[in-house]
Coordinates of C-alpha atoms in Angstrom, one line a residue:
M793 CA 119.8 41.9 -27.1
E794 CA 117.6 41.0 -24.2
L795 CA 118.0 43.4 -21.3
K796 CA 118.5 41.8 -17.8
R797 CA 116.1 42.6 -15.0
V798 CA 117.5 44.6 -12.0
V799 CA 116.3 44.3 -8.4
V800 CA 117.1 46.0 -5.1
T801 CA 118.6 43.6 -2.6
G802 CA 120.1 45.9 0.1
L803 CA 119.4 49.3 1.6
G804 CA 121.5 51.7 3.7
A805 CA 120.8 55.2 5.0
L806 CA 122.3 57.9 7.2
T807 CA 119.9 60.8 7.3
P808 CA 118.9 63.8 9.5
V809 CA 116.0 61.6 10.9
G810 CA 117.9 58.4 11.4
N811 CA 121.3 56.7 11.3
N812 CA 120.1 53.7 9.5
V813 CA 117.2 52.6 7.2
A814 CA 114.9 51.4 10.0
E815 CA 115.2 54.6 12.1
T816 CA 114.9 56.8 9.0
W817 CA 111.8 55.1 7.7
D818 CA 110.2 54.9 11.2
N819 CA 110.6 58.7 11.7
L820 CA 109.5 59.6 8.2
V821 CA 106.3 57.6 8.7
K822 CA 105.8 59.3 12.1
G823 CA 106.3 62.7 10.4
V824 CA 109.4 63.7 12.5
S825 CA 111.3 66.7 11.3
G826 CA 115.1 66.5 11.3
A827 CA 115.6 70.3 11.4
G828 CA 117.3 72.2 14.2
P829 CA 119.9 74.7 15.1
I830 CA 123.2 74.2 13.2
T831 CA 125.9 72.5 15.4
H832 CA 128.7 72.0 12.8
F833 CA 129.8 75.7 13.2
D834 CA 128.5 79.0 14.6
A835 CA 125.8 80.1 12.2
S836 CA 124.6 83.1 14.2
K837 CA 125.9 85.6 11.7
F838 CA 124.2 84.0 8.7
K839 CA 120.7 84.6 7.5
T840 CA 119.8 81.0 8.2
H841 CA 120.7 79.5 11.6
F842 CA 119.3 75.9 11.1
A843 CA 119.5 72.9 8.9
C844 CA 118.7 69.2 8.9
E845 CA 122.0 67.7 10.2
V846 CA 122.9 64.1 10.8
K847 CA 122.8 63.4 14.6
N848 CA 125.3 61.5 16.8
F849 CA 127.5 60.3 14.0
N850 CA 130.8 58.8 15.0
G851 CA 133.0 57.9 12.0
T852 CA 135.0 55.4 14.0
D853 CA 131.9 53.2 14.2
Y854 CA 132.4 52.5 10.5
I855 CA 136.0 53.4 9.7
D856 CA 139.4 52.8 11.3
R857 CA 140.6 55.9 13.0
K858 CA 143.8 56.0 11.0
E859 CA 141.9 56.0 7.7
L860 CA 139.2 58.4 9.0
R861 CA 141.6 61.3 9.0
K862 CA 142.1 60.8 5.3
M863 CA 138.4 61.3 4.6
D864 CA 136.1 64.3 4.3
L865 CA 132.8 64.0 6.2
Y866 CA 130.9 63.3 3.0
T867 CA 133.0 60.2 2.3
Q868 CA 132.5 59.0 5.9
Y869 CA 128.7 59.3 5.4
A870 CA 129.0 57.5 2.1
I871 CA 130.8 54.6 3.7
A872 CA 128.4 54.4 6.6
A873 CA 125.4 53.9 4.2
A874 CA 127.3 51.5 1.9
K875 CA 128.3 49.3 4.8
E876 CA 124.7 49.0 6.0
A877 CA 123.5 48.2 2.5
V878 CA 126.2 45.6 1.8
E879 CA 125.4 43.9 5.1
D880 CA 121.7 44.1 4.4
S881 CA 122.2 42.4 1.0
G882 CA 123.5 39.3 2.7
M883 CA 126.2 38.8 0.0
D884 CA 128.9 36.3 0.9
L885 CA 131.8 38.3 -0.7
E886 CA 134.1 35.2 -0.5
K887 CA 131.8 33.5 -3.0
E888 CA 131.2 36.5 -5.3
D889 CA 133.2 37.5 -8.3
L890 CA 134.5 40.9 -7.1
N891 CA 135.3 41.8 -10.7
R892 CA 131.6 41.9 -11.3
I893 CA 130.7 44.2 -8.4
G894 CA 130.9 47.9 -8.9
V895 CA 130.3 51.2 -7.1
I896 CA 128.6 54.2 -8.6
Y897 CA 128.0 57.0 -6.1
G898 CA 126.7 60.5 -6.7
V899 CA 127.7 63.7 -5.0
G900 CA 126.7 67.3 -5.8
I901 CA 129.5 69.2 -4.1
G902 CA 132.0 66.9 -2.5
G903 CA 134.6 67.8 0.1
I904 CA 133.6 71.4 0.7
H905 CA 134.6 71.3 4.4
T906 CA 138.1 70.0 3.6
F907 CA 138.4 72.8 1.0
E908 CA 137.3 75.4 3.5
E909 CA 139.8 74.2 6.1
E910 CA 142.8 74.0 3.8
V911 CA 142.2 77.4 2.2
A912 CA 141.7 79.0 5.7
N913 CA 144.9 77.4 6.9
Y914 CA 146.8 78.6 3.8
T915 CA 145.5 82.1 4.2
L916 CA 146.5 82.2 7.9
N917 CA 150.0 80.9 7.4
K918 CA 151.1 82.0 3.9
D919 CA 153.0 85.1 5.1
T920 CA 154.7 83.4 8.0
V921 CA 155.5 79.7 7.2
G922 CA 154.6 79.8 3.5
P923 CA 152.2 77.6 1.6
K924 CA 151.3 74.6 3.8
F925 CA 148.7 72.0 2.8
N926 CA 147.7 68.6 4.1
P927 CA 149.0 65.8 1.9
F928 CA 145.5 64.4 1.9
F929 CA 143.9 67.7 0.8
I930 CA 143.2 66.7 -2.8
P931 CA 142.1 63.1 -2.3
K932 CA 139.9 64.1 0.6
M933 CA 138.2 66.8 -1.4
I934 CA 137.6 65.4 -4.8
A935 CA 134.1 64.3 -5.7
D936 CA 134.9 60.8 -6.9
I937 CA 136.7 59.6 -3.8
A938 CA 133.7 58.2 -2.0
S939 CA 133.1 55.5 -4.7
G940 CA 136.9 54.8 -4.7
Q941 CA 137.0 54.4 -1.0
I942 CA 134.1 52.0 -0.9
S943 CA 135.7 49.9 -3.6
I944 CA 139.0 49.8 -1.7
M945 CA 137.2 48.8 1.5
Y946 CA 135.6 45.8 -0.1
G947 CA 137.9 45.0 -3.1
F948 CA 135.2 45.6 -5.7
H949 CA 136.8 45.7 -9.1
G950 CA 133.8 46.4 -11.2
P951 CA 132.7 49.8 -12.8
N952 CA 133.6 52.6 -10.4
F953 CA 132.9 56.3 -10.8
T954 CA 130.9 59.3 -9.5
T955 CA 128.0 61.1 -11.0
T956 CA 127.8 64.9 -10.4
S957 CA 124.6 66.6 -11.5
A958 CA 123.8 68.7 -8.5
C959 CA 120.7 67.5 -6.7
A960 CA 120.1 64.8 -9.4
S961 CA 123.5 63.2 -8.7
S962 CA 122.5 60.1 -6.8
S963 CA 119.4 59.4 -9.0
N964 CA 121.8 59.5 -12.0
A965 CA 124.1 57.1 -10.2
I966 CA 121.3 54.7 -9.7
A967 CA 120.2 55.0 -13.3
D968 CA 123.8 54.3 -14.5
A969 CA 124.0 51.3 -12.2
F970 CA 120.7 50.0 -13.6
N971 CA 122.0 50.3 -17.1
Y972 CA 125.4 48.6 -16.4
I973 CA 123.6 45.6 -14.9
R974 CA 120.8 45.2 -17.4
L975 CA 123.5 45.4 -20.2
G976 CA 125.3 42.5 -18.5
K977 CA 128.4 44.5 -17.5
A978 CA 128.1 43.8 -13.8
N979 CA 126.2 41.5 -11.5
V980 CA 125.9 43.9 -8.6
I981 CA 126.5 47.6 -8.1
V982 CA 126.6 49.6 -4.9
A983 CA 124.7 52.7 -5.9
G984 CA 123.9 55.8 -4.0
G985 CA 125.0 59.3 -3.0
A986 CA 126.3 61.4 -0.2
E987 CA 126.7 65.0 0.8
A988 CA 128.1 67.0 3.8
A989 CA 127.8 70.7 2.8
I990 CA 126.4 72.2 6.0
F991 CA 129.4 74.4 6.6
E992 CA 130.1 78.1 6.2
A993 CA 130.7 78.1 2.4
G994 CA 127.7 75.8 1.7
L995 CA 125.3 77.7 3.9
G996 CA 126.6 81.1 2.9
G997 CA 126.5 80.3 -0.8
F998 CA 122.9 79.1 -0.7
N999 CA 121.9 82.1 1.5
A1000 CA 123.5 84.5 -1.1
M1001 CA 121.2 82.9 -3.7
H1002 CA 118.1 83.5 -1.4
A1003 CA 117.5 79.7 -1.8
L1004 CA 117.2 78.8 1.9
S1005 CA 114.4 79.3 4.4
T1006 CA 115.1 81.8 7.1
R1007 CA 112.4 80.7 9.5
N1008 CA 114.9 80.7 12.3
D1009 CA 112.3 80.9 15.0
D1010 CA 110.6 77.6 13.9
P1011 CA 113.1 75.3 12.2
E1012 CA 111.0 72.1 12.4
R1013 CA 108.3 73.8 10.4
A1014 CA 110.6 75.6 7.9
S1015 CA 110.6 72.9 5.2
R1016 CA 107.1 73.4 3.8
P1017 CA 106.8 71.9 0.2
F1018 CA 103.7 73.1 -1.7
S1019 CA 102.6 75.4 1.1
A1020 CA 101.7 79.0 0.4
S1021 CA 104.0 80.2 3.2
R1022 CA 107.1 78.4 2.1
D1023 CA 110.2 80.6 1.9
G1024 CA 113.0 78.3 0.6
F1025 CA 114.5 74.9 1.2
V1026 CA 116.2 73.5 4.3
M1027 CA 119.8 72.1 3.8
G1028 CA 120.2 68.5 4.7
E1029 CA 123.1 66.0 4.7
G1030 CA 123.8 62.3 4.9
A1031 CA 123.9 59.4 2.5
G1032 CA 121.7 56.7 0.9
C1033 CA 122.7 53.5 -0.7
L1034 CA 120.9 50.8 -2.7
I1035 CA 122.4 47.4 -3.7
L1036 CA 121.3 46.8 -7.3
E1037 CA 121.6 43.3 -8.6
E1038 CA 120.8 41.3 -11.6
L1039 CA 117.6 39.3 -10.9
E1040 CA 118.9 35.8 -11.7
H1041 CA 122.1 36.4 -9.8
A1042 CA 120.0 37.5 -6.8
K1043 CA 117.7 34.5 -7.0
K1044 CA 120.6 32.1 -7.4
R1045 CA 122.1 33.2 -4.1
G1046 CA 118.7 33.3 -2.3
A1047 CA 118.7 37.0 -1.7
K1048 CA 115.8 38.9 -0.3
I1049 CA 114.4 41.2 -3.0
Y1050 CA 112.8 44.5 -2.0
A1051 CA 111.7 45.7 -5.3
E1052 CA 112.6 45.9 -9.0
I1053 CA 113.9 49.0 -10.7
V1054 CA 112.2 49.1 -14.0
G1055 CA 112.9 52.4 -15.7
Y1056 CA 114.6 55.8 -15.7
G1057 CA 114.3 59.1 -17.5
Q1058 CA 116.8 61.9 -18.0
S1059 CA 116.4 65.4 -19.5
A1060 CA 117.7 68.9 -19.4
D1061 CA 115.6 72.0 -18.9
A1062 CA 118.1 74.0 -21.0
Y1063 CA 116.5 77.1 -19.5
D1064 CA 118.3 78.7 -16.6
M1065 CA 121.3 78.1 -14.3
V1066 CA 119.1 77.7 -11.2
A1067 CA 115.5 78.3 -12.0
P1068 CA 113.3 75.5 -13.4
D1069 CA 111.5 75.7 -16.7
P1070 CA 108.3 77.4 -15.6
E1071 CA 106.3 75.2 -18.0
G1072 CA 107.9 72.1 -16.5
N1073 CA 108.9 70.8 -19.9
G1074 CA 112.1 69.1 -18.7
A1075 CA 110.3 67.5 -15.8
I1076 CA 107.6 66.2 -18.1
K1077 CA 110.1 64.7 -20.5
S1078 CA 112.0 63.0 -17.7
M1079 CA 108.9 61.4 -16.3
E1080 CA 107.6 60.4 -19.7
L1081 CA 110.9 58.8 -20.6
A1082 CA 110.9 56.9 -17.3
L1083 CA 107.4 55.6 -17.8
A1084 CA 108.2 54.5 -21.4
D1085 CA 111.4 52.8 -20.3
A1086 CA 109.5 50.9 -17.6
G1087 CA 106.7 50.0 -20.0
L1088 CA 104.2 51.5 -17.6
K1089 CA 101.2 53.9 -18.1
P1090 CA 100.6 56.9 -15.9
E1091 CA 97.7 55.0 -14.2
D1092 CA 100.1 52.3 -13.1
I1093 CA 102.0 54.7 -10.7
D1094 CA 100.6 54.7 -7.2
Y1095 CA 103.1 57.0 -5.4
I1096 CA 105.4 59.8 -6.5
N1097 CA 108.2 61.1 -4.3
P1098 CA 108.7 64.5 -5.9
H1099 CA 111.7 66.7 -5.9
G1100 CA 109.5 68.9 -3.8
T1101 CA 112.1 71.2 -2.2
S1102 CA 109.9 74.0 -0.8
T1103 CA 111.0 76.6 -3.2
G1104 CA 108.6 79.1 -4.8
L1105 CA 109.2 78.3 -8.5
G1106 CA 110.2 74.6 -8.2
D1107 CA 107.1 73.3 -6.4
V1108 CA 104.8 75.0 -8.8
A1109 CA 106.6 73.8 -12.0
E1110 CA 107.0 70.2 -10.8
S1111 CA 103.4 69.8 -9.5
Q1112 CA 101.9 71.2 -12.7
A1113 CA 104.2 68.8 -14.7
I1114 CA 102.9 65.8 -12.6
A1115 CA 99.3 66.9 -13.1
K1116 CA 99.8 67.1 -16.9
I1117 CA 101.0 63.5 -17.1
F1118 CA 99.0 61.8 -14.3
G1119 CA 96.0 64.1 -13.8
D1120 CA 95.1 66.0 -10.7
K1121 CA 93.4 64.3 -7.7
D1122 CA 89.9 64.8 -9.2
Q1123 CA 91.0 63.0 -12.4
N1124 CA 93.3 60.4 -10.7
K1125 CA 92.1 59.4 -7.3
N1126 CA 94.7 56.6 -6.9
L1127 CA 97.9 58.7 -7.1
V1128 CA 99.5 60.2 -4.0
V1129 CA 102.4 62.5 -3.9
S1130 CA 104.5 63.3 -0.8
S1131 CA 107.7 65.2 -0.3
T1132 CA 109.9 63.7 2.4
K1133 CA 112.2 66.7 2.1
S1134 CA 109.7 68.3 4.5
M1135 CA 111.3 66.1 7.1
H1136 CA 114.9 65.2 6.1
G1137 CA 115.5 68.5 4.2
H1138 CA 117.3 68.8 0.9
M1139 CA 120.2 66.4 1.1
L1140 CA 121.6 67.7 -2.2
G1141 CA 123.7 64.9 -3.9
A1142 CA 122.3 62.3 -1.5
T1143 CA 118.7 63.1 -1.9
G1144 CA 117.8 60.9 -4.9
A1145 CA 119.2 57.8 -3.2
V1146 CA 117.4 58.5 0.0
E1147 CA 114.1 59.2 -1.8
G1148 CA 114.7 56.0 -3.9
I1149 CA 114.8 54.1 -0.6
V1150 CA 111.6 55.8 0.4
C1151 CA 109.9 54.6 -2.8
V1152 CA 111.2 51.0 -2.1
K1153 CA 110.0 51.1 1.5
A1154 CA 106.6 52.4 0.4
I1155 CA 106.3 49.4 -1.9
T1156 CA 107.4 46.8 0.7
D1157 CA 105.6 48.3 3.7
G1158 CA 102.4 49.5 2.1
K1159 CA 102.8 53.0 3.7
V1160 CA 103.3 56.4 2.2
P1161 CA 105.0 59.0 4.4
P1162 CA 103.5 62.4 4.7
T1163 CA 104.3 65.9 3.5
I1164 CA 104.5 67.7 6.9
N1165 CA 103.9 71.4 7.4
L1166 CA 101.4 71.6 4.6
D1167 CA 99.0 73.9 6.5
N1168 CA 97.9 76.1 3.6
Q1169 CA 98.4 74.7 0.1
D1170 CA 99.6 77.2 -2.5
E1171 CA 96.8 78.0 -4.9
H1172 CA 99.4 77.9 -7.8
V1173 CA 100.6 74.3 -7.2
A1174 CA 98.6 71.5 -8.9
N1175 CA 95.6 70.0 -7.1
L1176 CA 97.3 66.8 -6.1
D1177 CA 96.9 64.5 -3.0
Y1178 CA 100.1 65.6 -1.1
V1179 CA 99.4 63.3 1.9
P1180 CA 99.4 66.2 4.4
H1181 CA 100.6 65.8 8.0
K1182 CA 100.1 62.1 8.5
A1183 CA 101.3 58.9 6.8
R1184 CA 98.8 56.8 5.0
D1185 CA 98.4 53.1 4.5
K1186 CA 98.4 52.3 0.8
K1187 CA 99.2 49.5 -1.5
V1188 CA 102.0 50.7 -3.7
G1189 CA 102.7 48.5 -6.7
A1190 CA 104.8 51.1 -8.5
A1191 CA 106.5 54.3 -7.3
L1192 CA 108.3 57.1 -9.1
S1193 CA 111.0 59.4 -7.8
N1194 CA 112.0 62.8 -9.2
S1195 CA 115.3 64.6 -8.7
F1196 CA 116.1 67.9 -10.4
G1197 CA 119.4 69.8 -10.1
F1198 CA 120.8 73.2 -10.7
G1199 CA 121.9 73.5 -14.3
G1200 CA 118.5 72.0 -15.4
H1201 CA 119.4 68.3 -14.8
N1202 CA 116.4 66.1 -14.5
A1203 CA 116.3 62.5 -13.4
T1204 CA 113.4 60.1 -12.8
L1205 CA 113.5 56.6 -11.4
V1206 CA 110.7 54.0 -11.4
F1207 CA 110.5 51.1 -8.9
K1208 CA 108.0 48.3 -8.9
A1209 CA 106.9 45.4 -6.7
V1210 CA 108.4 42.1 -7.7

């Protein structure tokens, strides 16, 4: 069976550095940090007081007010990014076979804020008025509801489900969408991820693990991938969405084509619940499988957007894994690696989709965003070109994106110029 080719024909983003793709990309290229004091709740009693929040978001700009109250914030974010991507794709839905359009969206946690609110309300009232829950509690909270709500909004009857693999969730969603289309099971899939976990339980849980930066006096410089002075990741939130489409279908309708998705790799560390394999074996396998699937050699990759979270163990293991496959900057002078988490933070279940968009934009615009805050490179990370501080003009013919999640889930995507 001959596999079909799959291209990207639409992009949508809602991030801590921009409420659409254009704003997000512009600020990433400028090296703007999205970090600041938490506004969603009073974080003063927590170890960490800051995060990379979405700014000036108004759900009614995207969703009818009556429907909005039925949705957790993460679903609202998902819909916002999906609407931009669908509009950007230029599809005339009246002419499309909606049975051949699907939605696959990733989320790491889901409706954690809804869960918090409902449990708090129950605890407060159980001894006076008895158990009292909102009738929308379960459908607001469950992780699969974002993909369901997007399909309801547009009437998309194709494959519809959610991938949950922690911080690899939306990369796995894109990989699954890629497979469904190249196997001929759909013409178009709305693929991406969303997360909105910057609330008490999310922040407190990650603080308890000692996973977050506590650089409260300097939030904008707290996310410092590959830096010797890094002290943990910075929580982010938002959504990213890519319209994946079968190449001939896209050409037939005269769609603009951003890039082609040509391969993916998936693996498990099978090592620890939260720590990466220190030898980077799972990351190596994921990248090797992605290259093989894409039919590319290591020297064909011009840019890597790494997982690059700014954690002590993760940055070392991943960078050394990259160097083992691609060579360090003395051996491979073409390859550049930059972590945009230094600006938008770790968007958890949304991060793979947003970083996939970054790879696509690097290909189309010939620019690579920087790794900001890299003042003093850790001697233990591999000697790679991390594009410190300032964006760089560079022709990118092929780009690779890594996403690694708690539980040892590894996912790698490869995008290529058409």
